[in-house]
CSV table of C-alpha atoms and ligand atoms in Angstrom, one decimal:
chain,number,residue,atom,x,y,z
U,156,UNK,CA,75.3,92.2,-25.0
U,157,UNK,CA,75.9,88.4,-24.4
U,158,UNK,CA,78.1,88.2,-27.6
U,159,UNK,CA,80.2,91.3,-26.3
U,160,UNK,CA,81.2,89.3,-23.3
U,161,UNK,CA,81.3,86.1,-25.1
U,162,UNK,CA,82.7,86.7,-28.3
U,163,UNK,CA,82.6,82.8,-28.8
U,164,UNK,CA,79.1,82.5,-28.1
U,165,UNK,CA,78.2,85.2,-29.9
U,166,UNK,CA,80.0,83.8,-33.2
U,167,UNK,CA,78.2,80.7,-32.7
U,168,UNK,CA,74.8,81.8,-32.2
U,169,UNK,CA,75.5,83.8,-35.4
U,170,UNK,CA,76.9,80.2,-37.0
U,171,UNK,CA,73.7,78.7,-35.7
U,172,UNK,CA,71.1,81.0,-37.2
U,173,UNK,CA,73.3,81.0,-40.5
U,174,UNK,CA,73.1,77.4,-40.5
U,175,UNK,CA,69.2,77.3,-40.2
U,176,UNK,CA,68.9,80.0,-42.9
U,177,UNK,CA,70.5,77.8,-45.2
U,178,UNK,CA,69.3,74.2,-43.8
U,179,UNK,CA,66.6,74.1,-46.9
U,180,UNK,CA,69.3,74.7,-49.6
U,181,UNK,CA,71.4,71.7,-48.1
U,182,UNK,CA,68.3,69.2,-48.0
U,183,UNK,CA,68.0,69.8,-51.5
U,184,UNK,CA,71.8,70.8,-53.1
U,185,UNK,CA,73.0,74.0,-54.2
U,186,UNK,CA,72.5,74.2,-58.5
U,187,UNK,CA,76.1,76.7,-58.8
U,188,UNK,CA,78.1,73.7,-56.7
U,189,UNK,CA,76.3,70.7,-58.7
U,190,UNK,CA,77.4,72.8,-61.9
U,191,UNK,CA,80.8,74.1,-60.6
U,192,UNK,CA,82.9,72.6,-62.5
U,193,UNK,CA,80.3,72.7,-65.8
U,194,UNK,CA,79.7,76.0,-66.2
U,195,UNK,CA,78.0,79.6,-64.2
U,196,UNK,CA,74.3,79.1,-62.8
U,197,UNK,CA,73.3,82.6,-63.0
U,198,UNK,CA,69.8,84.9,-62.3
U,199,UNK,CA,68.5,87.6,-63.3
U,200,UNK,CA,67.8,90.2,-60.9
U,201,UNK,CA,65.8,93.2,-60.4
U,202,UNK,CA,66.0,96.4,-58.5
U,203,UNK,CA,64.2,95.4,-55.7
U,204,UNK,CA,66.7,92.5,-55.0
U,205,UNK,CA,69.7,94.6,-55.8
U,206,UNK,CA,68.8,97.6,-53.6
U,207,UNK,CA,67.1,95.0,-50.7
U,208,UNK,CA,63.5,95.7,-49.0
U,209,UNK,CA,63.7,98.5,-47.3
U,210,UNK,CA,63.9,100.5,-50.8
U,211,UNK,CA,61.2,98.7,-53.0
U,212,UNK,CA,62.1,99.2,-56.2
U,213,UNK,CA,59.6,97.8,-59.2
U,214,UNK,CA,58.6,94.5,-57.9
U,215,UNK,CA,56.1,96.2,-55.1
U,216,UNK,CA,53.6,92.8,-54.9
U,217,UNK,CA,56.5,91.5,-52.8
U,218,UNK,CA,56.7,91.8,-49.1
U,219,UNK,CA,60.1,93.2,-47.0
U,220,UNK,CA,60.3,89.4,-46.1
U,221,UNK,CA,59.7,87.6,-49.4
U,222,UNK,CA,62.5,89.9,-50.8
U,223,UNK,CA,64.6,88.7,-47.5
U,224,UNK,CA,63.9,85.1,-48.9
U,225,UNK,CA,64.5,86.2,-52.4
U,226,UNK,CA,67.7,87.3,-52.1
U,227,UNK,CA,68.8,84.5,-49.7
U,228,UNK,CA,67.9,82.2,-52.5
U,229,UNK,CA,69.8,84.4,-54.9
U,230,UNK,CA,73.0,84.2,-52.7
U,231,UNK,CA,72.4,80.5,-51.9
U,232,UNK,CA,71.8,79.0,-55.5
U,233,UNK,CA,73.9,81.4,-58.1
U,234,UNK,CA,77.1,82.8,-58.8
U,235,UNK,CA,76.1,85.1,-61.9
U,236,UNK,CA,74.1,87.6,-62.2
U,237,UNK,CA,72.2,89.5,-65.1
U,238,UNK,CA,70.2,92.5,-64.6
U,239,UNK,CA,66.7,92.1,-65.6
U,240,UNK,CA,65.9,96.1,-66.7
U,241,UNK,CA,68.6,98.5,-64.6
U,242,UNK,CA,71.4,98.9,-67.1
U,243,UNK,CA,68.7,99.1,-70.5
U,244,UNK,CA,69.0,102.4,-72.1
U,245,UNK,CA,66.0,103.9,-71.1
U,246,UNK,CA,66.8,103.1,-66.9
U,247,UNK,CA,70.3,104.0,-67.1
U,248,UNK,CA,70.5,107.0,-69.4
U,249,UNK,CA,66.7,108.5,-69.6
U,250,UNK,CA,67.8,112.0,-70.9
U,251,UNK,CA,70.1,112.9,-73.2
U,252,UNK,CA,73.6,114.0,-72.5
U,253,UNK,CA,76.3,113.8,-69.5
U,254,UNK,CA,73.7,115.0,-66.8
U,255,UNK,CA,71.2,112.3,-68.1
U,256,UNK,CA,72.3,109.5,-66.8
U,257,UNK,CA,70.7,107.4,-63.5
U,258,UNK,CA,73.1,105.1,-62.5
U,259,UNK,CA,71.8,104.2,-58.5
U,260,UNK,CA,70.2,100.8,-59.6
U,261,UNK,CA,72.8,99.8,-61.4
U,262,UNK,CA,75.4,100.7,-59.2
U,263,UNK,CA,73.2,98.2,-56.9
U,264,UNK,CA,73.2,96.0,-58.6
U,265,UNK,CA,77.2,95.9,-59.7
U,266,UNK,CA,77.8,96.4,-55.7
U,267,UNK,CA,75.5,93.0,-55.1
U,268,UNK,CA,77.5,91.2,-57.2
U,269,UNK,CA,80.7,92.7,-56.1
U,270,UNK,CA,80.0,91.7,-52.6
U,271,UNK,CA,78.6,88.0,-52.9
U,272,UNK,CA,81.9,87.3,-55.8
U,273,UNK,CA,79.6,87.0,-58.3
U,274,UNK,CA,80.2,86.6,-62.2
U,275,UNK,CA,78.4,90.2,-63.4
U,276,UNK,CA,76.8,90.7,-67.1
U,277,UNK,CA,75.6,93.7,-68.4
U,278,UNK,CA,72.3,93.7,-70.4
U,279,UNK,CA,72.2,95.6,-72.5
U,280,UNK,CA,74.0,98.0,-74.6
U,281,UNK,CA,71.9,98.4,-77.9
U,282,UNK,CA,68.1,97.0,-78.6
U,283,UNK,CA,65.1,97.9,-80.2
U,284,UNK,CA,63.0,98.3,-76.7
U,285,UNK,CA,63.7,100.1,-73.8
U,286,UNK,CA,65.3,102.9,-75.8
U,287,UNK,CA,63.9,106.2,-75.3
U,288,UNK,CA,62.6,108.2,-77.8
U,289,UNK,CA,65.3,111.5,-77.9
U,290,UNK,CA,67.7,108.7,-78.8
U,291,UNK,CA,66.7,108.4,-82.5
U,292,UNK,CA,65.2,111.9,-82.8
U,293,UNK,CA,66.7,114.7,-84.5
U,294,UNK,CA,67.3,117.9,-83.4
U,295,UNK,CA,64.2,119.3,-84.7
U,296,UNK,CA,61.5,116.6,-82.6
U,297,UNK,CA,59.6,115.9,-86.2
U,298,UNK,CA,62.6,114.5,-88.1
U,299,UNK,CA,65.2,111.6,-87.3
U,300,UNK,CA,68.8,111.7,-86.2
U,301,UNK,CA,71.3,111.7,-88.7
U,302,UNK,CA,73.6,108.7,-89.1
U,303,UNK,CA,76.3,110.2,-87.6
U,304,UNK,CA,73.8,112.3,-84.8
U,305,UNK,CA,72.9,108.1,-83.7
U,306,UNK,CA,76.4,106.8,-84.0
U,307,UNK,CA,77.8,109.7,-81.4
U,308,UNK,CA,75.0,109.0,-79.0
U,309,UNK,CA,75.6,105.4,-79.3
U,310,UNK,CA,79.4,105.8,-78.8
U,311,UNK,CA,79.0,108.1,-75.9
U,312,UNK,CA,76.2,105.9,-74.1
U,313,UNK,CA,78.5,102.9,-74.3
U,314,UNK,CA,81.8,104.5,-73.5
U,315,UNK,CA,80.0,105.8,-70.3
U,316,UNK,CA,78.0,102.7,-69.2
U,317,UNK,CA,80.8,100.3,-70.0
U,318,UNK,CA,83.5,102.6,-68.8
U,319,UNK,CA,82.1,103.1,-65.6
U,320,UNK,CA,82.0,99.4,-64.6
U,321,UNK,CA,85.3,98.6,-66.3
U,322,UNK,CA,87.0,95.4,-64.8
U,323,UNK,CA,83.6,95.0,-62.9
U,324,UNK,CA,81.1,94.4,-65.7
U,325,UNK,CA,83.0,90.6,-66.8
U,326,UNK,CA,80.1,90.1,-69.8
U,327,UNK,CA,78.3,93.0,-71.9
U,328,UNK,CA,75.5,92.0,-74.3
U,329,UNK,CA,76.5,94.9,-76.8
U,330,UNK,CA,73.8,93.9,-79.5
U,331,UNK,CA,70.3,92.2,-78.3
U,332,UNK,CA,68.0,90.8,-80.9
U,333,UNK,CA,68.7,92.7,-84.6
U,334,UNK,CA,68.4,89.2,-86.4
U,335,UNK,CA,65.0,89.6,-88.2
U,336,UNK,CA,62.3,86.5,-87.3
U,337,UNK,CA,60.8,85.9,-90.4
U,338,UNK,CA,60.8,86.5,-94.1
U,339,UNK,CA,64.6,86.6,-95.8
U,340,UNK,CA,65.6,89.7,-94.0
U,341,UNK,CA,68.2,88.5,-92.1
U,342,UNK,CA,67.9,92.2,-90.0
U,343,UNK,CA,65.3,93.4,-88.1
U,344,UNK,CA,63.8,96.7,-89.3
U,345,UNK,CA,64.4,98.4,-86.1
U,346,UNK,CA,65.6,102.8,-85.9
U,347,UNK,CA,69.3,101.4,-85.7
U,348,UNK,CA,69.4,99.5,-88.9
U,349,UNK,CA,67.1,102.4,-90.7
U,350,UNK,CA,69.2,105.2,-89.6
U,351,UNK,CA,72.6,103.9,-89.2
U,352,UNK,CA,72.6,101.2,-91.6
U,353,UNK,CA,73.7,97.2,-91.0
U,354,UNK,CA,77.6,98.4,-89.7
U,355,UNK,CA,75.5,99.8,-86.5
U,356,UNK,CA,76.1,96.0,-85.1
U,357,UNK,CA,80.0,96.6,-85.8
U,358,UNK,CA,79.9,100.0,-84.5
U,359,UNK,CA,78.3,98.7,-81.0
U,360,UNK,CA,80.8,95.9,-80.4
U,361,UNK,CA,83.7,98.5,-81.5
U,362,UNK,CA,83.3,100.9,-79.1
U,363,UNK,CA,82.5,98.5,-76.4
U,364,UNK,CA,85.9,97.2,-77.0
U,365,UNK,CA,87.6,100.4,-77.1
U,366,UNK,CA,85.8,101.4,-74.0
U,367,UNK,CA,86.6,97.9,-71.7
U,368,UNK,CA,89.4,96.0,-73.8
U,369,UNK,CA,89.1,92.7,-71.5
U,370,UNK,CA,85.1,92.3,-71.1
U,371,UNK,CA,83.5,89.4,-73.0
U,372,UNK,CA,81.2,90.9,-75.7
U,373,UNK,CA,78.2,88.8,-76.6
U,374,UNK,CA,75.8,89.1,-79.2
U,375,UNK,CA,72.0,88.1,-77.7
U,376,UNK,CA,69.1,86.8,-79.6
U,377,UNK,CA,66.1,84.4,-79.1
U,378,UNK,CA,64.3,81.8,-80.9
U,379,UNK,CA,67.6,80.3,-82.0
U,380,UNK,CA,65.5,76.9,-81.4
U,381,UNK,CA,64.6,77.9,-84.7
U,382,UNK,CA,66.6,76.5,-87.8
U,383,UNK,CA,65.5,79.5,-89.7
U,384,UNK,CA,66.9,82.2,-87.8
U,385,UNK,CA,69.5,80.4,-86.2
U,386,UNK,CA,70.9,80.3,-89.9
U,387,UNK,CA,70.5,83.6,-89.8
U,388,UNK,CA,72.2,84.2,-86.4
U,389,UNK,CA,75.2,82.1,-87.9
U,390,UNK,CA,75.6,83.8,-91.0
U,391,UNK,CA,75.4,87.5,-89.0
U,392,UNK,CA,78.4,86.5,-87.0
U,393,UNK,CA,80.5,84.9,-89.5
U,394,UNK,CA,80.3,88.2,-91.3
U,395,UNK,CA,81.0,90.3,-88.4
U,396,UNK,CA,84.1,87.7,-87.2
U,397,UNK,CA,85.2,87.7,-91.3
U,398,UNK,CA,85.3,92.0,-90.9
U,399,UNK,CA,87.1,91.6,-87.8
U,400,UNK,CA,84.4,92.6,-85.0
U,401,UNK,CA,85.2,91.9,-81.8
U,402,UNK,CA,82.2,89.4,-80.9
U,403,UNK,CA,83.3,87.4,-78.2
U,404,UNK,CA,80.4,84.9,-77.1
U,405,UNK,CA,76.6,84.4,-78.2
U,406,UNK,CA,74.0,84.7,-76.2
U,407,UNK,CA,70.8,82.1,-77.1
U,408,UNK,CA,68.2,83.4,-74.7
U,409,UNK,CA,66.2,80.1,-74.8
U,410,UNK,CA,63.0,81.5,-73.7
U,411,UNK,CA,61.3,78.0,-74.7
U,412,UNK,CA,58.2,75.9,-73.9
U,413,UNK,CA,57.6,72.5,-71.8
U,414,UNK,CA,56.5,70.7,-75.4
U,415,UNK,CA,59.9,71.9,-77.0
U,416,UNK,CA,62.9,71.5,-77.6
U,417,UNK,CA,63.4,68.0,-77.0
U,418,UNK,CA,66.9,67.5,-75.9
U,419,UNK,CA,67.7,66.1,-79.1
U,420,UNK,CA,66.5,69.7,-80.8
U,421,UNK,CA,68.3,71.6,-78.5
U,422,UNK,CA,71.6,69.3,-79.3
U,423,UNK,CA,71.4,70.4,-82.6
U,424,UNK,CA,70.7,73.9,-82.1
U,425,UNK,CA,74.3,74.0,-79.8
U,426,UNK,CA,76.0,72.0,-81.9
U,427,UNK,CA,74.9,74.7,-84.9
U,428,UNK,CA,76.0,77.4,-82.9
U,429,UNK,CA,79.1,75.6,-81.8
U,430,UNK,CA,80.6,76.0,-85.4
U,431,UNK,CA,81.0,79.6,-84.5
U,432,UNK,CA,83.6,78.3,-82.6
U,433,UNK,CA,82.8,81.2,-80.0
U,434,UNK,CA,81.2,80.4,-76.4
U,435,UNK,CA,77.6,79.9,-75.9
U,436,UNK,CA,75.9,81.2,-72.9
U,437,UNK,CA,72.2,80.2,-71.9
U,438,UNK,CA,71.1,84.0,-71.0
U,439,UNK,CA,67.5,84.0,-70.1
U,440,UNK,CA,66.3,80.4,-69.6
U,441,UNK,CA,62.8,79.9,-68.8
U,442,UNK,CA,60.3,76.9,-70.0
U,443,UNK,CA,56.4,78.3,-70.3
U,444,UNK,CA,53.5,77.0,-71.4
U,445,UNK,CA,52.6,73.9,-68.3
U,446,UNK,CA,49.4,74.4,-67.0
U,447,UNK,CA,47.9,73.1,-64.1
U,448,UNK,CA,45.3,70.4,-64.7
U,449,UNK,CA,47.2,68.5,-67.7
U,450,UNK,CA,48.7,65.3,-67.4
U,451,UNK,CA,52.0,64.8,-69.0
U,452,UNK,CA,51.5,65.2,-72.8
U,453,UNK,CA,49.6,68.1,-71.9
U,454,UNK,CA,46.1,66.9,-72.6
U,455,UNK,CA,43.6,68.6,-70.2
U,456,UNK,CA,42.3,66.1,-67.1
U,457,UNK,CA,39.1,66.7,-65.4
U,458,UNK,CA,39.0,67.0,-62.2
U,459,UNK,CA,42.6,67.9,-61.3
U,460,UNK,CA,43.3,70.4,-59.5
U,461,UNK,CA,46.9,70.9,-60.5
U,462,UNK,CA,48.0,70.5,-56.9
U,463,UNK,CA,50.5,68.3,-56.1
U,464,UNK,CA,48.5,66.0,-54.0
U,465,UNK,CA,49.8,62.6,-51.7
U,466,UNK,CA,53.3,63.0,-52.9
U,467,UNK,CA,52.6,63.2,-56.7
U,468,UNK,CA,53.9,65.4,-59.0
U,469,UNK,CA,50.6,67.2,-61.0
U,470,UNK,CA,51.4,66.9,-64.6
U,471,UNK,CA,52.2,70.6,-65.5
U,472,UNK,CA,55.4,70.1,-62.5
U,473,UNK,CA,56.4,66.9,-64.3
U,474,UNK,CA,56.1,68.9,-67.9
U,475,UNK,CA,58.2,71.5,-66.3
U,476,UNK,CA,60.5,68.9,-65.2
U,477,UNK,CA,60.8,66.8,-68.1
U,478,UNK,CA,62.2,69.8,-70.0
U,479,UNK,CA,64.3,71.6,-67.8
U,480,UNK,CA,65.9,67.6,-67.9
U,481,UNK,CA,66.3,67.8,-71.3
U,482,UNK,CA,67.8,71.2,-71.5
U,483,UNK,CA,70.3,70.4,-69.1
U,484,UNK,CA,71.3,67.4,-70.1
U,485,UNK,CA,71.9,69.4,-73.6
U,486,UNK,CA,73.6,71.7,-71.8
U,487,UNK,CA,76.0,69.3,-69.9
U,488,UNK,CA,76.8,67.6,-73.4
U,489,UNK,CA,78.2,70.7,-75.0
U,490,UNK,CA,79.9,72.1,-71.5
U,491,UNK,CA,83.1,72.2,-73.5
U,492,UNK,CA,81.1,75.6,-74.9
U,493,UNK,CA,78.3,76.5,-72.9
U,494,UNK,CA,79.8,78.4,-70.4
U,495,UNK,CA,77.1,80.5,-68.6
U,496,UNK,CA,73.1,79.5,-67.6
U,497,UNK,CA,71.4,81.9,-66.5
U,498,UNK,CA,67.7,82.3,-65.5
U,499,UNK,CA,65.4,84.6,-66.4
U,500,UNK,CA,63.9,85.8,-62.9
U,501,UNK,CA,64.7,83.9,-59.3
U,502,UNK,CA,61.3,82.5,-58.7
U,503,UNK,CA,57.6,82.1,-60.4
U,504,UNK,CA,56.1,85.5,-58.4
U,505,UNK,CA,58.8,87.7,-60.0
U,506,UNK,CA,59.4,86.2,-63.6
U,507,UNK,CA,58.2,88.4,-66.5
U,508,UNK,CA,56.0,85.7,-67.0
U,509,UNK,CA,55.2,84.8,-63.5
U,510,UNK,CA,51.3,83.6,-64.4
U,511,UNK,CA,53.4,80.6,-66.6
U,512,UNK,CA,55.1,79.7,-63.3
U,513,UNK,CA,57.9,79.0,-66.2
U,514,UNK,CA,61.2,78.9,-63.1
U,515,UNK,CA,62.8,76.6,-60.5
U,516,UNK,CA,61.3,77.9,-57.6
U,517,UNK,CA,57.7,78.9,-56.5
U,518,UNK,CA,56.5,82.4,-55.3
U,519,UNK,CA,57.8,80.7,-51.4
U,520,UNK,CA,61.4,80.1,-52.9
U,521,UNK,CA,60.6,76.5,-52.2
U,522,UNK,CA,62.1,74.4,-55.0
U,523,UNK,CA,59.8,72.8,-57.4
U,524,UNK,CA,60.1,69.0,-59.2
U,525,UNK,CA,61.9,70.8,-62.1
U,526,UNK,CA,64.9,71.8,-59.8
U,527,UNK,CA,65.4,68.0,-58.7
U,528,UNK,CA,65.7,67.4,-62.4
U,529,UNK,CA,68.1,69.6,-63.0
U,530,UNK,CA,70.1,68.7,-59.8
U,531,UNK,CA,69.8,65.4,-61.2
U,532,UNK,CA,71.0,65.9,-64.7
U,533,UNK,CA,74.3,67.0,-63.1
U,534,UNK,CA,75.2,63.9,-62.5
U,535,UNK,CA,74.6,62.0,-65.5
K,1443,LIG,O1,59.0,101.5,-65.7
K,1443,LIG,C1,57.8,101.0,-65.0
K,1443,LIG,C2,57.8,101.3,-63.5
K,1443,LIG,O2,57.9,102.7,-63.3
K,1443,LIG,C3,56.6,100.7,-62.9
K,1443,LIG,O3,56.7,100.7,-61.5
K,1443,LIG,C4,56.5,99.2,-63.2
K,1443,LIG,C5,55.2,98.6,-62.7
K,1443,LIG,O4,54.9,97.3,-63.3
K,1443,LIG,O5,56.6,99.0,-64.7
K,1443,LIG,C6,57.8,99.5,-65.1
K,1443,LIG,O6,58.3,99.1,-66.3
K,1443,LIG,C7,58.3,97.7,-66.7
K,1443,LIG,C8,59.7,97.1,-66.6
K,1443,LIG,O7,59.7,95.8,-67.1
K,1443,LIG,C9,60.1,96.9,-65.1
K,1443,LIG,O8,59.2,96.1,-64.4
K,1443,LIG,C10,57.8,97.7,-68.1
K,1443,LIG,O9,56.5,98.1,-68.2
K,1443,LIG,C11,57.9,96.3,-68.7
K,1443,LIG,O10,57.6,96.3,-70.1
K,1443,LIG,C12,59.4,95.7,-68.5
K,1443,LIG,O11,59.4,94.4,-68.9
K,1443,LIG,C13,60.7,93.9,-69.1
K,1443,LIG,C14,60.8,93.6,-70.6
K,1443,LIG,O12,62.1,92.9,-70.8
K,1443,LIG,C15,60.8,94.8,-71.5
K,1443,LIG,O13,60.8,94.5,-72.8
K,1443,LIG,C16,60.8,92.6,-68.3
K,1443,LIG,O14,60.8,93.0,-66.9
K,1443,LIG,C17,62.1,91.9,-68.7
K,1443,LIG,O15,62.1,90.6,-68.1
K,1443,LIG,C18,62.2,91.7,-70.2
K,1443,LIG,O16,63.4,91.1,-70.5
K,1443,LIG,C19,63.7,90.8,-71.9
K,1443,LIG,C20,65.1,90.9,-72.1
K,1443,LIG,O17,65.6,92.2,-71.7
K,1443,LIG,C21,65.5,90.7,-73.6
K,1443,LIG,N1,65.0,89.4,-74.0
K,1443,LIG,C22,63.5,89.2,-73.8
K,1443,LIG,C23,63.2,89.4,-72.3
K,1443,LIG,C24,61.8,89.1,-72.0
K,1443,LIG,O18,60.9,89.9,-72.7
């Protein structure tokens, strides 16, 4: 009513109460504008955030006005996004065929990023998990799919998923995890490779090209911290480049611990990767593993509480902090390639791993010691 009359006023009220929505962010700094000119500082977000409170998607043990905080944070902190489940197989096409697919969340979550000018990745095209079962059966429910039965299903999922967030979609992970962990396999034995055969990998990235011809097309993988199967990683995508696959960046999850990598391990594990000559994005940092009531080398104390208490950091914070140092700092070395971070999960109450309290920010979205270290490491 006021604002009607007083247009003025009524902008600056709404100035005002922007101002002291944000006020916490500029005590502390903003991570995408410390990193602007290094590289994206993304999240990974789920339904709930995408859709907003009043349509609680998976993440119920949050409140209407935690999620109000939540995606504040979200908007204040990041200019990428990933989505955390929505655009997996199993969410976005449940049921077989053109009627099967379910594409409000993601649609959500492509319109959120749309609207706060956000840099949008897809995840993820073709994996192991999250795949529903009709996908590898046959027509008969007790036998398999055929090779080619698999490869139409996979062309036709990707052309549709990708195709319908053409131009929008910047960033598809189009193969997640096939690299085998152990033993001299260098694939994992998963229903693509024993059905379709190693060229399933080619296949993927294929008809994601054909289907958005300018997206960036990244293979994923974890434990890449790993010599082993980071060898393995590297040869996998030489052979792929050598056969003329259009694999466009690699994705090194970096799901690590507070005791490693060090920052000189993680050096060496980019500057591996770096003879690719493709770039590396950080897709689904978190650091687990610091507990409350250890000191810094991790050795149990008694009688700590954990709690940060007088002004001092408990040890499990400064464990937390230490690495997220080292990782960035890592990071800022090889900025030349790494061109995306992005976090697995905004804050400790939503991460996958939310009892390792492995993230920036706490279940209040008030930043913890590790995000003054990684501010910090910004500015070396
Ligand atoms: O579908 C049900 C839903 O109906 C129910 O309301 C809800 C209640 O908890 O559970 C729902 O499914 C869960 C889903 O997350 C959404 O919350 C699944 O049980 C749960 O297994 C699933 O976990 C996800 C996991 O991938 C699946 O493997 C995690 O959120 C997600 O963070 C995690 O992400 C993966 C990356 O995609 C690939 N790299 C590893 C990373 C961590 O595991």
């Amino acid at each position: 009513m006021f604002s009607k009359h007083y247009p003025l006023f009524g902008r600056l009220v709404t100035g005002l109460l922007t101002l002291a929505a944000t006020a916490s962010f500029a005590d502390t700094g903003v991570l995408k504008d410390a990193y602007r000119d290094d590289f994206y500082i993304g999240v990974a977000i789920n339904r709930t955030i995408a859709i907003g409170p009043t349509r609680p998607g998976f993440y119920l043990r949050r409140t209407a006005d935690q999620v109000d905080k939540d995606i504040a944070l979200v908007k204040e902190q990041f200019n990428q996004i990933s989505p955390e489940n929505d655009l997996k197989w199993s969410l976005i096409q449940p049921r077989p065929g053109a009627d099967g697919y379910d594409f409000g969340p993601a649609d959500a979550y492509v319109n959120f990023g749309l609207s706060n000018h956000m840099y949008i990745v897809g995840h993820t095209l073709v994996w192991h998990q999250q795949t529903p079962g009709w996908v590898f059966a046959g027509a008969d429910p007790a036998t398999r799919a055929t090779r080619d039965e698999l490869l139409q299903r996979m062309h036709d999922h990707i052309a549709s998923v990708v195709g319908r967030y053409k131009g929008q979609v910047k960033v598809w992970d189009v193969v997640n995890e096939a690299v085998a962990d152990n033993g001299t396999n260098l694939l994992r034995n998963s229903p693509w490779l024993q059905i379709i055969g190693p060229d399933f990998i080619d296949k993927a990235f294929e008809f994601a090209h054909e289907a958005d011809p300018d997206a960036i097309l990244r293979y994923n993988d974890y434990g890449l911290e790993s010599s082993g199967k980071r060898h393995k990683l590297i040869a996998l995508i030489q052979s792929l480049r050598q056969r003329g696959v259009p694999v466009m960046a690699i994705g090194t999850q970096t799901h690590v611990s507070v005791s490693a990598p060090s920052f000189e391990a993680e050096d060496e594990t980019l500057t591996d990767l770096e003879t690719l000559g493709l770039p590396i994005h950080i897709t689904e940092l978190d650091v687990n593993g610091a507990r409350s009531g250890q000191n810094d080398t991790g050795a149990d104390v008694a009688n700590n509480s954990g709690a940060t208490q007088g002004g001092m950091i408990d040890g499990a914070n400064r464990r937390l902090a230490n690495e997220y140092a080292a990782l960035f700092r890592a990071f800022v070395k090889h900025k030349k390639s790494v061109k995306v971070v992005t976090f697995w999960g905004v804050n400790d109450a939503v991460s996958w791993r939310a009892g390792g309290r492995p993230l920036l920010f706490d279940a209040d979205d008030k930043p913890k010691p590790a995000f003054d270290a990684v501010m910090a490491a910004a500015k070396p």
